Amino acid sequence: MRSSWLRLGLPFGLVVTGAAASAIVAWREADRAQATARLLMKDYASFIADKFVQLSASRYRVTIGFSDSVPGEPSALRALEEYARKRESTPAAELPLPAQTVIDYLFAFDTEARSLAFSGRTPAGPERDRLLEALSAFDPRCGANQRIAVGRIPGSDPGAGDALLCSALVETDSRGLVRRIHGVCLDRARSVRRFFAPLIQPSDGGACPPDLLPASLAGIRSAAAAASFVLRDGAGHSLLASEPGYTDSPSVRRALSPEYPFAGWTIEVAVNPAAVAPLLPYGGRGSPWPTLVLVGLLVTASGVLALAAVRRENQLSALQHDFVANVSHELKAPLARVRLFNELLLGPAAEDAAKSASYRRIIDRECRRLTILIDNVLDFSRLKRNARPYRSEELDLSATFAEALQSFRAASDQGILDLRCSLDPVGTFRGDAQALQQILVNLLDNAAKYSPRGSPIDVALTSDGGWARLRVTDRGVGIPAHEHERIFEPFYRSKAGDGATTGSGLGLALVSRTVTAHGGQIDVQSEPGKGSTFVVSLPLAAPAAS
Ligand code: ADP
């Protein structure tokens, strides 16, 4: 019982352990792939956010004129420079009007006079005061007699949502002190539309700027399909948000360049997972874990099978070893008895008729046993070489089996066994008479071997539903249920029952093969201590045995 639990439990345990191990490996693999995907998405988001900062800054520079402006387009800085030059000769010169709609107003500040002039719009009240305050406190720390362009007028709180968006041209005197500041103040909403929105959604409906996305995502024409963008001011209010938002992806936030008027503004970027997935092995879901589990199971199962095969091999070699010992004993014991009783027959005891008849019967029995054994060994070796040809002749089964019973009659008459036979005529059958007789001889030999001396053995041949059934029933030691299949394996000998009885372990293996070769089957019903019944079923309409 314990060993059968072990036999079942060990492979089962191995399979479960193997499955669990492969599931853990698969799970970790999927987890690692997820981590890689998130890392990649974060890297891409950083790349896109940095590019967004760069590209928006350069749009601003070009528009306002801090770098090469677009030829033919008005540049606010150039206009302010001209105005500054004009003022040298004509102090009353008028501030030009802002040429771009993104500019809310232009201003001109004179530090000595603390005068502030505007064109475009004239801010009033607190806005004017804030600007004045910022301009008064402005110290560009540059050399003397210079005219410098400043991207941002510091002083207006960048953390405030309504920070001033100013750029300026600053003039210094011979001591390096600020003389005048001419500048632009941008409109918030229009700045967003002019500098930032086109990067995400070009107004002409075209593709996003070619540099915005990394080369591997360049196939995606719309920036909003590659990533989501949220532009916020210094107070964290959303100024621009693309649709849809990829909230499940890791997002990256970057501050816009602090040198430009948009100090404190940030851009937040999250990459679309669907855009990145094709770039990842297995689409970022990790290796196909069901396949991994399956592979793991297969590997474990083959390991278990290999283990079972090795165990079986070991068992087989042990059985073969036993077989050699058993057969040697099986050959030597009857031979020794034949020699002994033959010597007795040759001696004075031969004159006693009763004694000599008994000696001859013993010699006959031993020779019969020897014949069975040798037949079995030879047949088995022929079967192993596939060199056992079965004849195919029309047979009367009851007559064939009756002939086989003859060799047991003597033993029955002597009371060694109590043979009871009932052979019904079952019709004709095509097969090998000698092989079929050997089936009965082996079954009867076993019945006698594994039963107490003189105990009844029934042999019955019947027919039902196109099948001939040969039953051999004994009241002997019986066979435990877990061995019912194994006893038909070559060399297998039961450990239970009568351990002293010798044998080759070949009889039932041969019986089973012969029955199968005749298109039939063999079954056993047995209980330890109660006896056994072997049932051979042969198909009456079967074709000739192969
Ligand atoms: P053996 O030469 O050992 O009898 P067999 O192949 O004929 O070899 O039988 C295999 C095993 O099956 C036997 O060792 C025995 O344990 C068991 N067996 C076969 N027939 C019987 C039976 N009638 N009663 C009890 N055990 C049997």
Coordinates of C-alpha atoms and ligand atoms in Angstrom, one line a residue:
M1 CA 0.0 0.0 0.0
R2 CA 2.7 2.4 1.1
S3 CA 4.9 1.7 -1.9
S4 CA 1.9 2.1 -4.3
W5 CA 1.3 5.5 -2.7
L6 CA 5.0 6.3 -3.2
R7 CA 4.8 5.1 -6.8
L8 CA 1.8 7.4 -7.5
G9 CA 2.9 10.2 -5.2
L10 CA 6.4 10.7 -6.4
P11 CA 5.6 11.3 -10.1
F12 CA 2.5 13.4 -9.1
G13 CA 4.7 15.4 -6.7
L14 CA 7.3 15.9 -9.4
V15 CA 4.7 17.0 -12.0
V16 CA 3.1 19.4 -9.5
T17 CA 6.6 20.8 -8.5
G18 CA 7.5 21.1 -12.2
A19 CA 4.3 22.9 -13.0
A20 CA 4.7 25.2 -10.0
A21 CA 8.3 26.0 -10.9
S22 CA 7.4 26.7 -14.5
A23 CA 4.5 28.9 -13.4
I24 CA 6.8 30.9 -11.1
V25 CA 9.4 31.2 -14.0
A26 CA 6.6 32.3 -16.4
W27 CA 5.2 34.7 -13.8
R28 CA 8.6 36.3 -13.1
E29 CA 9.3 36.5 -16.8
A30 CA 6.0 38.3 -17.4
D31 CA 6.7 40.6 -14.5
R32 CA 10.2 41.3 -15.9
A33 CA 8.7 42.0 -19.3
Q34 CA 6.2 44.4 -17.7
A35 CA 9.0 46.2 -15.9
T36 CA 11.0 46.5 -19.1
A37 CA 7.9 47.8 -20.9
R38 CA 7.3 50.4 -18.2
L39 CA 11.0 51.4 -18.3
L40 CA 10.9 51.7 -22.0
M41 CA 7.7 53.8 -21.9
K42 CA 9.3 56.0 -19.3
D43 CA 12.4 56.5 -21.5
Y44 CA 10.2 57.3 -24.5
A45 CA 8.1 59.7 -22.4
S46 CA 11.3 61.5 -21.2
F47 CA 12.6 61.7 -24.8
I48 CA 9.3 63.1 -26.0
A49 CA 9.0 65.6 -23.1
D50 CA 12.6 66.8 -23.6
K51 CA 11.9 67.3 -27.3
F52 CA 8.7 69.1 -26.5
V53 CA 10.6 71.6 -24.4
Q54 CA 13.2 72.1 -27.0
L55 CA 10.8 72.4 -29.9
S56 CA 8.4 74.8 -28.1
A57 CA 11.4 76.9 -27.1
S58 CA 12.6 77.1 -30.6
R59 CA 9.1 78.0 -31.9
Y60 CA 9.1 80.8 -29.3
R61 CA 12.6 82.1 -30.3
V62 CA 11.7 82.1 -34.0
T63 CA 8.4 83.9 -33.4
I64 CA 9.7 86.6 -31.2
G65 CA 13.0 86.9 -33.0
F66 CA 15.5 85.7 -30.5
S67 CA 17.1 83.5 -33.1
D68 CA 16.9 83.6 -36.9
S69 CA 13.4 84.6 -37.5
V70 CA 11.5 83.3 -40.5
P71 CA 12.3 85.4 -43.5
G72 CA 9.5 87.7 -44.4
E73 CA 7.8 87.2 -41.0
P74 CA 7.8 90.1 -38.6
S75 CA 10.1 89.8 -35.7
A76 CA 9.1 91.5 -32.4
L77 CA 12.7 91.9 -31.4
R78 CA 13.7 93.5 -34.6
A79 CA 10.9 95.9 -34.3
L80 CA 12.0 96.8 -30.8
E81 CA 15.6 97.3 -32.0
E82 CA 14.5 99.6 -34.7
Y83 CA 12.4 101.5 -32.1
A84 CA 15.4 101.8 -29.8
R85 CA 17.6 103.1 -32.6
K86 CA 14.9 105.6 -33.6
R87 CA 14.6 106.8 -30.0
E88 CA 18.3 107.8 -30.0
S89 CA 17.5 110.5 -32.5
T90 CA 13.9 111.0 -31.8
P91 CA 13.1 110.6 -28.1
A92 CA 9.4 111.1 -28.8
A93 CA 9.3 108.2 -31.3
E94 CA 6.2 106.0 -30.9
L95 CA 6.3 102.4 -29.9
P96 CA 5.3 100.3 -32.9
L97 CA 2.2 98.2 -32.7
P98 CA 2.7 94.4 -32.0
A99 CA 2.9 92.7 -35.4
Q100 CA 1.9 89.2 -34.0
T101 CA -1.4 88.3 -32.4
V102 CA 0.4 86.2 -29.8
I103 CA 1.8 89.5 -28.4
D104 CA -0.5 91.2 -25.9
Y105 CA 1.3 94.5 -25.9
L106 CA 4.7 96.1 -26.3
F107 CA 6.2 98.2 -23.6
A108 CA 9.1 100.7 -23.2
F109 CA 10.5 101.5 -19.8
D110 CA 12.9 104.2 -18.9
T111 CA 14.7 103.6 -15.7
E112 CA 15.6 107.1 -14.9
A113 CA 12.3 108.6 -15.7
R114 CA 10.5 105.5 -14.5
S115 CA 8.2 106.0 -17.4
L116 CA 6.3 103.0 -18.9
A117 CA 4.8 103.3 -22.4
F118 CA 2.6 100.7 -24.1
S119 CA 1.4 99.8 -27.5
G120 CA -1.3 97.3 -28.5
R121 CA -3.0 97.1 -25.1
T122 CA -2.4 99.3 -22.1
P123 CA -2.4 97.2 -18.9
A124 CA -3.8 98.9 -15.9
G125 CA -3.9 98.6 -12.2
P126 CA -2.2 95.7 -10.5
E127 CA -0.8 94.2 -13.8
R128 CA 0.9 97.5 -14.6
D129 CA 2.3 97.7 -11.0
R130 CA 3.6 94.2 -11.2
L131 CA 5.3 94.9 -14.5
L132 CA 6.8 98.1 -13.1
E133 CA 8.0 96.4 -10.1
A134 CA 9.6 93.6 -12.1
L135 CA 11.3 96.0 -14.5
S136 CA 12.6 98.3 -11.7
A137 CA 14.2 95.4 -9.9
F138 CA 15.7 93.9 -13.1
D139 CA 19.4 93.6 -13.1
P140 CA 20.8 91.9 -16.2
R141 CA 24.4 92.1 -15.0
C142 CA 25.9 92.6 -18.3
G143 CA 28.7 94.8 -19.6
A144 CA 28.5 98.6 -20.4
N145 CA 26.8 100.0 -23.4
Q146 CA 25.1 96.9 -24.5
R147 CA 21.8 96.1 -26.0
I148 CA 20.8 92.6 -24.9
A149 CA 17.8 90.4 -25.6
V150 CA 16.3 88.8 -22.6
G151 CA 14.0 85.9 -23.0
R152 CA 12.3 86.4 -19.6
I153 CA 11.9 89.3 -17.3
P154 CA 12.4 87.8 -13.9
G155 CA 10.7 89.1 -10.9
S156 CA 7.1 88.1 -11.7
D157 CA 6.4 85.0 -9.6
P158 CA 6.8 81.9 -11.9
G159 CA 4.8 79.9 -9.3
A160 CA 1.7 82.0 -9.9
G161 CA -0.8 81.1 -12.5
D162 CA -1.0 84.6 -13.9
A163 CA 2.8 85.2 -14.1
L164 CA 3.7 87.9 -16.7
L165 CA 5.0 86.4 -19.9
C166 CA 7.5 89.0 -20.9
S167 CA 10.7 89.2 -23.0
A168 CA 12.8 92.3 -23.4
L169 CA 15.6 94.1 -25.1
V170 CA 17.7 95.8 -22.4
E171 CA 20.0 98.7 -23.0
T172 CA 22.7 99.6 -20.5
D173 CA 24.7 102.8 -20.1
S174 CA 28.5 103.3 -19.9
R175 CA 28.5 102.0 -16.3
G176 CA 26.6 98.9 -17.2
L177 CA 23.4 100.1 -15.5
V178 CA 20.1 99.5 -17.1
R179 CA 18.8 102.5 -19.0
R180 CA 15.9 101.3 -20.9
I181 CA 13.9 98.1 -21.3
H182 CA 11.8 97.6 -24.4
G183 CA 9.8 94.4 -24.3
V184 CA 6.8 92.2 -25.3
C185 CA 4.2 90.7 -23.1
L186 CA 2.6 87.6 -24.5
D187 CA -1.0 86.6 -24.3
R188 CA -1.4 83.3 -22.4
A189 CA -4.1 81.6 -24.4
R190 CA -2.6 82.6 -27.7
S191 CA 0.9 81.6 -26.6
V192 CA -0.5 78.2 -25.9
R193 CA -2.1 78.0 -29.3
R194 CA 0.9 79.4 -31.1
F195 CA 3.9 77.6 -29.4
F196 CA 2.6 74.4 -27.9
A197 CA -0.7 73.2 -29.5
P198 CA 0.8 72.8 -33.0
L199 CA 3.4 70.3 -31.6
I200 CA 0.6 68.0 -30.5
Q201 CA -2.0 68.7 -33.1
P202 CA -0.9 70.7 -36.1
S203 CA -3.6 73.2 -37.1
D204 CA -3.3 72.2 -40.7
G205 CA -4.1 68.6 -39.7
G206 CA -0.6 67.5 -40.9
A207 CA 1.8 65.2 -39.1
C208 CA 3.5 66.1 -35.8
P209 CA 7.0 67.7 -36.0
P210 CA 9.4 65.0 -37.2
D211 CA 11.8 65.4 -34.3
L212 CA 9.2 65.1 -31.5
L213 CA 9.0 61.3 -31.5
P214 CA 11.9 58.8 -31.2
A215 CA 12.8 57.2 -34.5
S216 CA 11.3 53.9 -33.6
L217 CA 7.9 55.6 -33.2
A218 CA 8.3 57.9 -36.2
G219 CA 5.8 55.8 -38.1
I220 CA 3.0 57.2 -35.9
R221 CA 2.0 60.4 -37.6
S222 CA -0.1 61.9 -34.8
A223 CA 1.7 62.9 -31.6
A224 CA -1.6 62.3 -29.7
A225 CA -1.6 58.7 -30.9
A226 CA 2.0 58.2 -29.6
A227 CA 1.6 59.9 -26.2
S228 CA -0.6 62.1 -24.1
F229 CA 0.4 65.6 -23.2
V230 CA -0.7 67.9 -20.4
L231 CA 0.7 71.5 -20.3
R232 CA 0.4 73.2 -16.9
D233 CA 1.2 76.7 -15.7
G234 CA 3.3 77.6 -12.6
A235 CA 0.2 77.1 -10.4
G236 CA -0.4 73.6 -11.9
H237 CA -3.5 74.6 -13.9
S238 CA -3.9 72.6 -17.1
L239 CA -3.5 74.9 -20.1
L240 CA -3.6 72.2 -22.8
A241 CA -4.4 68.5 -22.6
S242 CA -4.4 66.0 -25.5
E243 CA -7.0 63.3 -25.9
P244 CA -6.9 60.5 -25.0
G245 CA -4.9 60.5 -21.8
Y246 CA -2.8 57.3 -21.3
T247 CA -3.2 57.2 -17.5
D248 CA -2.0 53.6 -17.1
S249 CA 1.5 54.5 -18.5
P250 CA 4.2 56.0 -16.4
S251 CA 4.3 59.7 -17.0
V252 CA 7.2 62.1 -17.1
R253 CA 7.0 65.8 -16.2
R254 CA 9.5 68.4 -17.5
A255 CA 9.7 72.1 -16.8
L256 CA 9.8 74.4 -19.8
S257 CA 13.0 76.2 -20.3
P258 CA 13.2 78.8 -17.4
E259 CA 15.0 81.3 -19.8
Y260 CA 11.8 81.9 -21.7
P261 CA 8.7 83.6 -20.4
F262 CA 7.0 80.3 -19.5
A263 CA 9.0 79.8 -16.3
G264 CA 7.3 77.4 -14.0
W265 CA 5.3 75.9 -16.8
T266 CA 5.5 72.1 -17.2
I267 CA 4.7 69.5 -19.7
E268 CA 3.6 66.0 -18.7
V269 CA 4.0 63.1 -21.2
A270 CA 2.7 59.5 -21.0
V271 CA 3.4 57.1 -23.8
N272 CA 0.6 55.1 -25.4
P273 CA 1.3 51.5 -24.4
A274 CA -0.2 50.2 -27.7
A275 CA 2.4 52.3 -29.6
V276 CA 5.3 50.7 -27.7
A277 CA 4.0 47.2 -27.5
P278 CA 5.0 46.2 -31.0
L279 CA 8.6 47.2 -30.2
L280 CA 8.8 44.8 -27.2
P281 CA 9.4 41.1 -27.3
Y282 CA 6.1 39.2 -27.1
G283 CA 4.2 42.6 -27.2
G284 CA 5.4 43.5 -23.7
R285 CA 3.3 40.8 -22.1
G286 CA 6.2 38.7 -21.2
S287 CA 7.0 35.5 -22.9
P288 CA 3.9 33.5 -23.8
W289 CA 3.6 32.0 -20.3
P290 CA 1.1 29.3 -21.2
T291 CA 3.7 27.9 -23.6
L292 CA 6.3 28.2 -20.9
V293 CA 4.1 26.3 -18.5
L294 CA 3.5 23.7 -21.1
V295 CA 7.2 23.4 -21.9
G296 CA 7.9 23.1 -18.2
L297 CA 5.2 20.4 -17.8
L298 CA 6.5 18.5 -20.8
V299 CA 10.1 18.7 -19.5
T300 CA 8.9 17.5 -16.1
A301 CA 6.7 14.8 -17.6
S302 CA 9.6 13.5 -19.7
G303 CA 11.8 13.6 -16.6
V304 CA 9.1 11.5 -14.7
L305 CA 8.9 9.1 -17.7
A306 CA 12.6 8.8 -17.8
L307 CA 12.7 8.1 -14.1
A308 CA 10.0 5.5 -14.5
A309 CA 11.9 3.9 -17.4
V310 CA 15.1 3.7 -15.4
R311 CA 13.2 2.2 -12.5
R312 CA 11.5 -0.3 -14.8
E313 CA 14.8 -1.1 -16.3
N314 CA 16.2 -1.8 -12.9
Q315 CA 13.3 -4.0 -12.0
L316 CA 13.6 -5.8 -15.3
S317 CA 17.2 -6.6 -14.7
A318 CA 16.4 -7.8 -11.2
L319 CA 13.7 -10.0 -12.6
Q320 CA 16.0 -11.4 -15.3
H321 CA 18.5 -12.1 -12.7
D322 CA 15.8 -14.0 -10.7
F323 CA 14.7 -15.7 -13.9
V324 CA 18.2 -17.3 -14.5
A325 CA 18.3 -18.5 -10.9
N326 CA 14.7 -19.8 -11.0
V327 CA 15.1 -21.6 -14.4
S328 CA 18.4 -23.2 -13.2
H329 CA 16.6 -24.5 -10.2
E330 CA 13.5 -25.5 -12.2
L331 CA 15.8 -27.5 -14.5
K332 CA 18.0 -29.0 -11.9
A333 CA 15.3 -30.1 -9.4
P334 CA 13.2 -32.3 -11.8
L335 CA 16.3 -33.7 -13.4
A336 CA 17.7 -34.7 -10.0
R337 CA 14.4 -36.4 -9.2
V338 CA 14.3 -38.1 -12.6
R339 CA 17.8 -39.5 -12.0
L340 CA 17.0 -40.5 -8.5
F341 CA 13.8 -42.5 -9.4
N342 CA 15.4 -43.9 -12.5
E343 CA 18.3 -45.2 -10.4
L344 CA 15.7 -46.7 -8.0
L345 CA 13.9 -48.4 -10.9
L346 CA 17.2 -49.9 -12.0
G347 CA 17.8 -51.2 -8.5
P348 CA 16.1 -54.0 -6.4
A349 CA 13.1 -51.8 -5.7
A350 CA 12.0 -52.3 -9.3
E351 CA 10.8 -55.8 -8.4
D352 CA 8.0 -54.2 -6.4
A353 CA 5.4 -53.5 -9.0
A354 CA 3.5 -50.9 -7.0
K355 CA 6.7 -49.1 -6.2
S356 CA 8.1 -49.1 -9.7
A357 CA 4.7 -47.9 -11.1
S358 CA 4.8 -45.0 -8.6
Y359 CA 8.5 -44.2 -9.6
R360 CA 7.5 -44.1 -13.2
R361 CA 4.6 -41.8 -12.6
I362 CA 7.0 -39.4 -10.7
I363 CA 9.5 -39.6 -13.6
D364 CA 6.6 -38.9 -16.0
R365 CA 5.4 -35.9 -14.0
E366 CA 8.9 -34.4 -13.7
C367 CA 9.5 -34.9 -17.4
R368 CA 6.2 -33.1 -18.2
R369 CA 7.2 -30.2 -16.0
L370 CA 10.6 -30.1 -17.7
T371 CA 8.9 -30.0 -21.1
I372 CA 6.6 -27.2 -20.1
L373 CA 9.5 -25.2 -18.8
I374 CA 11.7 -25.8 -21.8
D375 CA 8.7 -25.1 -24.2
N376 CA 8.1 -21.8 -22.4
V377 CA 11.7 -20.7 -22.5
L378 CA 12.1 -21.6 -26.2
D379 CA 8.8 -20.0 -27.1
F380 CA 9.6 -16.9 -25.2
S381 CA 12.9 -16.5 -26.9
R382 CA 11.2 -17.1 -30.3
L383 CA 8.6 -14.4 -29.4
K384 CA 11.3 -12.0 -28.5
R385 CA 12.9 -12.5 -31.9
N386 CA 9.4 -12.3 -33.5
A387 CA 10.2 -15.8 -34.8
R388 CA 7.2 -17.6 -33.4
P389 CA 5.0 -18.5 -36.3
Y390 CA 1.4 -19.5 -35.5
R391 CA -0.2 -22.0 -37.6
S392 CA -3.7 -21.3 -38.9
E393 CA -5.8 -24.4 -39.0
E394 CA -9.4 -25.1 -38.5
L395 CA -9.8 -26.5 -35.0
D396 CA -12.4 -28.0 -32.7
L397 CA -11.6 -26.1 -29.6
S398 CA -13.1 -28.6 -27.1
A399 CA -11.1 -31.5 -28.7
T400 CA -7.9 -29.4 -28.7
F401 CA -8.2 -28.5 -25.0
A402 CA -9.3 -32.1 -24.1
E403 CA -6.1 -33.3 -25.6
A404 CA -4.1 -30.9 -23.5
L405 CA -5.9 -32.1 -20.4
Q406 CA -4.6 -35.6 -21.0
S407 CA -1.2 -34.8 -19.6
F408 CA -2.9 -33.8 -16.3
R409 CA -5.1 -36.8 -16.0
A410 CA -2.3 -38.9 -14.3
A411 CA -1.8 -36.2 -11.7
S412 CA -5.5 -36.0 -11.2
D413 CA -5.7 -39.8 -10.8
Q414 CA -3.0 -39.7 -8.2
G415 CA -4.9 -37.1 -6.2
I416 CA -2.2 -34.4 -6.7
L417 CA -5.0 -32.3 -8.0
D418 CA -8.8 -32.7 -8.3
L419 CA -9.4 -31.9 -11.9
R420 CA -13.0 -31.2 -13.0
C421 CA -13.6 -30.6 -16.6
S422 CA -16.6 -29.5 -18.7
L423 CA -15.8 -28.7 -22.3
D424 CA -18.8 -27.7 -24.3
P425 CA -18.6 -28.0 -28.1
V426 CA -18.2 -24.4 -29.2
G427 CA -17.7 -24.8 -32.9
T428 CA -14.7 -24.3 -35.0
F429 CA -11.9 -21.9 -34.5
R430 CA -8.9 -21.1 -36.7
G431 CA -5.6 -21.1 -34.9
D432 CA -2.5 -22.9 -33.7
A433 CA -3.5 -26.1 -31.8
Q434 CA -0.2 -26.5 -30.1
A435 CA -0.1 -22.9 -28.9
L436 CA -3.7 -23.1 -27.7
Q437 CA -2.9 -26.2 -25.8
Q438 CA 0.1 -24.6 -24.2
I439 CA -2.3 -21.9 -22.9
L440 CA -4.3 -24.5 -21.0
V441 CA -1.2 -26.4 -19.9
N442 CA 0.3 -23.2 -18.4
L443 CA -2.9 -22.2 -16.7
L444 CA -3.4 -25.6 -15.3
D445 CA 0.2 -25.9 -14.2
N446 CA -0.1 -22.6 -12.3
A447 CA -3.5 -23.7 -10.8
A448 CA -1.8 -26.8 -9.5
K449 CA 1.4 -25.0 -8.4
Y450 CA -0.4 -22.3 -6.4
S451 CA -3.0 -24.5 -4.8
P452 CA -2.8 -27.0 -1.9
R453 CA -2.3 -30.6 -3.0
G454 CA -5.5 -32.3 -4.1
S455 CA -7.6 -29.1 -4.1
P456 CA -10.2 -28.9 -6.9
I457 CA -9.4 -27.2 -10.2
D458 CA -12.2 -26.5 -12.7
V459 CA -11.7 -26.2 -16.4
A460 CA -14.7 -25.1 -18.4
L461 CA -15.1 -24.2 -22.0
T462 CA -18.3 -22.4 -23.0
S463 CA -19.4 -20.1 -25.8
D464 CA -21.4 -16.9 -25.6
G465 CA -22.1 -14.1 -28.1
G466 CA -19.5 -15.3 -30.7
W467 CA -16.8 -15.9 -28.1
A468 CA -15.3 -19.1 -26.7
R469 CA -14.5 -18.8 -23.0
L470 CA -12.0 -21.0 -21.4
R471 CA -12.1 -20.8 -17.6
V472 CA -9.5 -22.3 -15.2
T473 CA -10.6 -21.9 -11.6
D474 CA -8.5 -22.9 -8.5
R475 CA -9.0 -22.5 -4.8
G476 CA -5.3 -21.7 -4.2
V477 CA -3.3 -18.8 -2.7
G478 CA -4.9 -16.2 -5.0
I479 CA -3.3 -13.0 -6.3
P480 CA -3.5 -9.5 -4.8
A481 CA -5.5 -7.0 -6.9
H482 CA -2.5 -4.7 -7.5
E483 CA -0.7 -7.6 -9.2
H484 CA -3.5 -8.6 -11.6
E485 CA -1.9 -6.8 -14.5
R486 CA 1.7 -7.3 -13.6
I487 CA 1.6 -11.1 -13.6
F488 CA 1.3 -11.0 -17.4
E489 CA 4.6 -9.3 -17.7
P490 CA 7.6 -11.4 -18.6
F491 CA 9.7 -12.5 -15.6
Y492 CA 7.2 -11.1 -13.1
R493 CA 6.6 -13.4 -10.1
S494 CA 4.4 -12.5 -7.3
K495 CA 6.0 -11.9 -3.9
A496 CA 2.7 -12.7 -2.2
G497 CA 1.4 -16.2 -1.8
D498 CA 3.6 -19.2 -1.8
G499 CA 7.1 -17.8 -1.9
A500 CA 8.6 -21.2 -2.0
T501 CA 7.1 -22.2 -5.3
T502 CA 9.6 -21.8 -8.1
G503 CA 8.9 -20.8 -11.6
S504 CA 10.2 -18.9 -14.6
G505 CA 7.8 -16.0 -14.6
L506 CA 7.2 -16.6 -18.3
G507 CA 4.1 -18.8 -18.4
L508 CA 1.4 -16.1 -18.2
A509 CA 3.4 -13.7 -20.4
L510 CA 3.4 -16.4 -23.1
V511 CA -0.3 -17.2 -22.5
S512 CA -1.2 -13.5 -22.8
R513 CA 0.8 -13.1 -26.1
T514 CA -0.7 -16.3 -27.6
V515 CA -4.2 -15.2 -26.7
T516 CA -3.6 -11.7 -28.2
A517 CA -2.1 -13.2 -31.4
H518 CA -5.4 -15.2 -31.7
G519 CA -7.5 -12.1 -31.5
G520 CA -8.6 -12.8 -27.9
Q521 CA -8.0 -11.5 -24.4
I522 CA -7.2 -12.9 -21.0
D523 CA -8.7 -11.7 -17.7
V524 CA -8.1 -12.7 -14.1
Q525 CA -10.4 -12.7 -11.1
S526 CA -8.6 -13.5 -7.9
E527 CA -8.5 -12.8 -4.2
P528 CA -5.7 -13.7 -1.9
G529 CA -6.5 -16.9 0.1
K530 CA -9.6 -17.6 -2.0
G531 CA -8.3 -18.7 -5.3
S532 CA -8.1 -17.5 -8.9
T533 CA -10.1 -17.8 -12.1
F534 CA -8.3 -17.1 -15.5
V535 CA -10.7 -16.5 -18.3
V536 CA -9.4 -16.8 -21.9
S537 CA -11.8 -15.3 -24.5
L538 CA -11.3 -16.3 -28.1
P539 CA -13.4 -14.8 -31.0
L540 CA -15.1 -17.7 -32.8
A541 CA -15.5 -15.7 -36.0
A542 CA -12.0 -14.4 -35.9
P543 CA -9.7 -14.6 -38.9
A544 CA -6.6 -16.9 -38.7
A545 CA -4.1 -16.0 -36.0
S546 CA -1.1 -13.9 -37.2
Ligands
ADP1 P1 5.6 -18.7 -12.8 O1 6.6 -19.6 -13.5 O2 6.2 -17.9 -11.7 O3 4.4 -19.5 -12.4 P2 3.8 -17.3 -14.5 O4 4.0 -16.3 -15.6 O5 3.1 -18.5 -14.9 O6 5.2 -17.6 -13.9 O7 3.0 -16.6 -13.4 C1 3.4 -15.3 -12.9 C2 3.0 -15.2 -11.4 O8 1.6 -15.1 -11.3 C3 3.4 -16.3 -10.6 O9 4.7 -16.2 -10.1 C4 2.4 -16.3 -9.5 O10 2.7 -15.4 -8.5 C5 1.1 -15.7 -10.1 N1 0.1 -16.8 -10.5 C6 -0.1 -17.3 -11.7 N2 -1.1 -18.2 -11.7 C7 -1.5 -18.2 -10.4 C8 -2.6 -18.9 -9.7 N3 -3.4 -19.8 -10.4 N4 -2.7 -18.7 -8.4 C9 -1.9 -17.8 -7.7 N5 -0.9 -17.1 -8.3 C10 -0.7 -17.3 -9.7

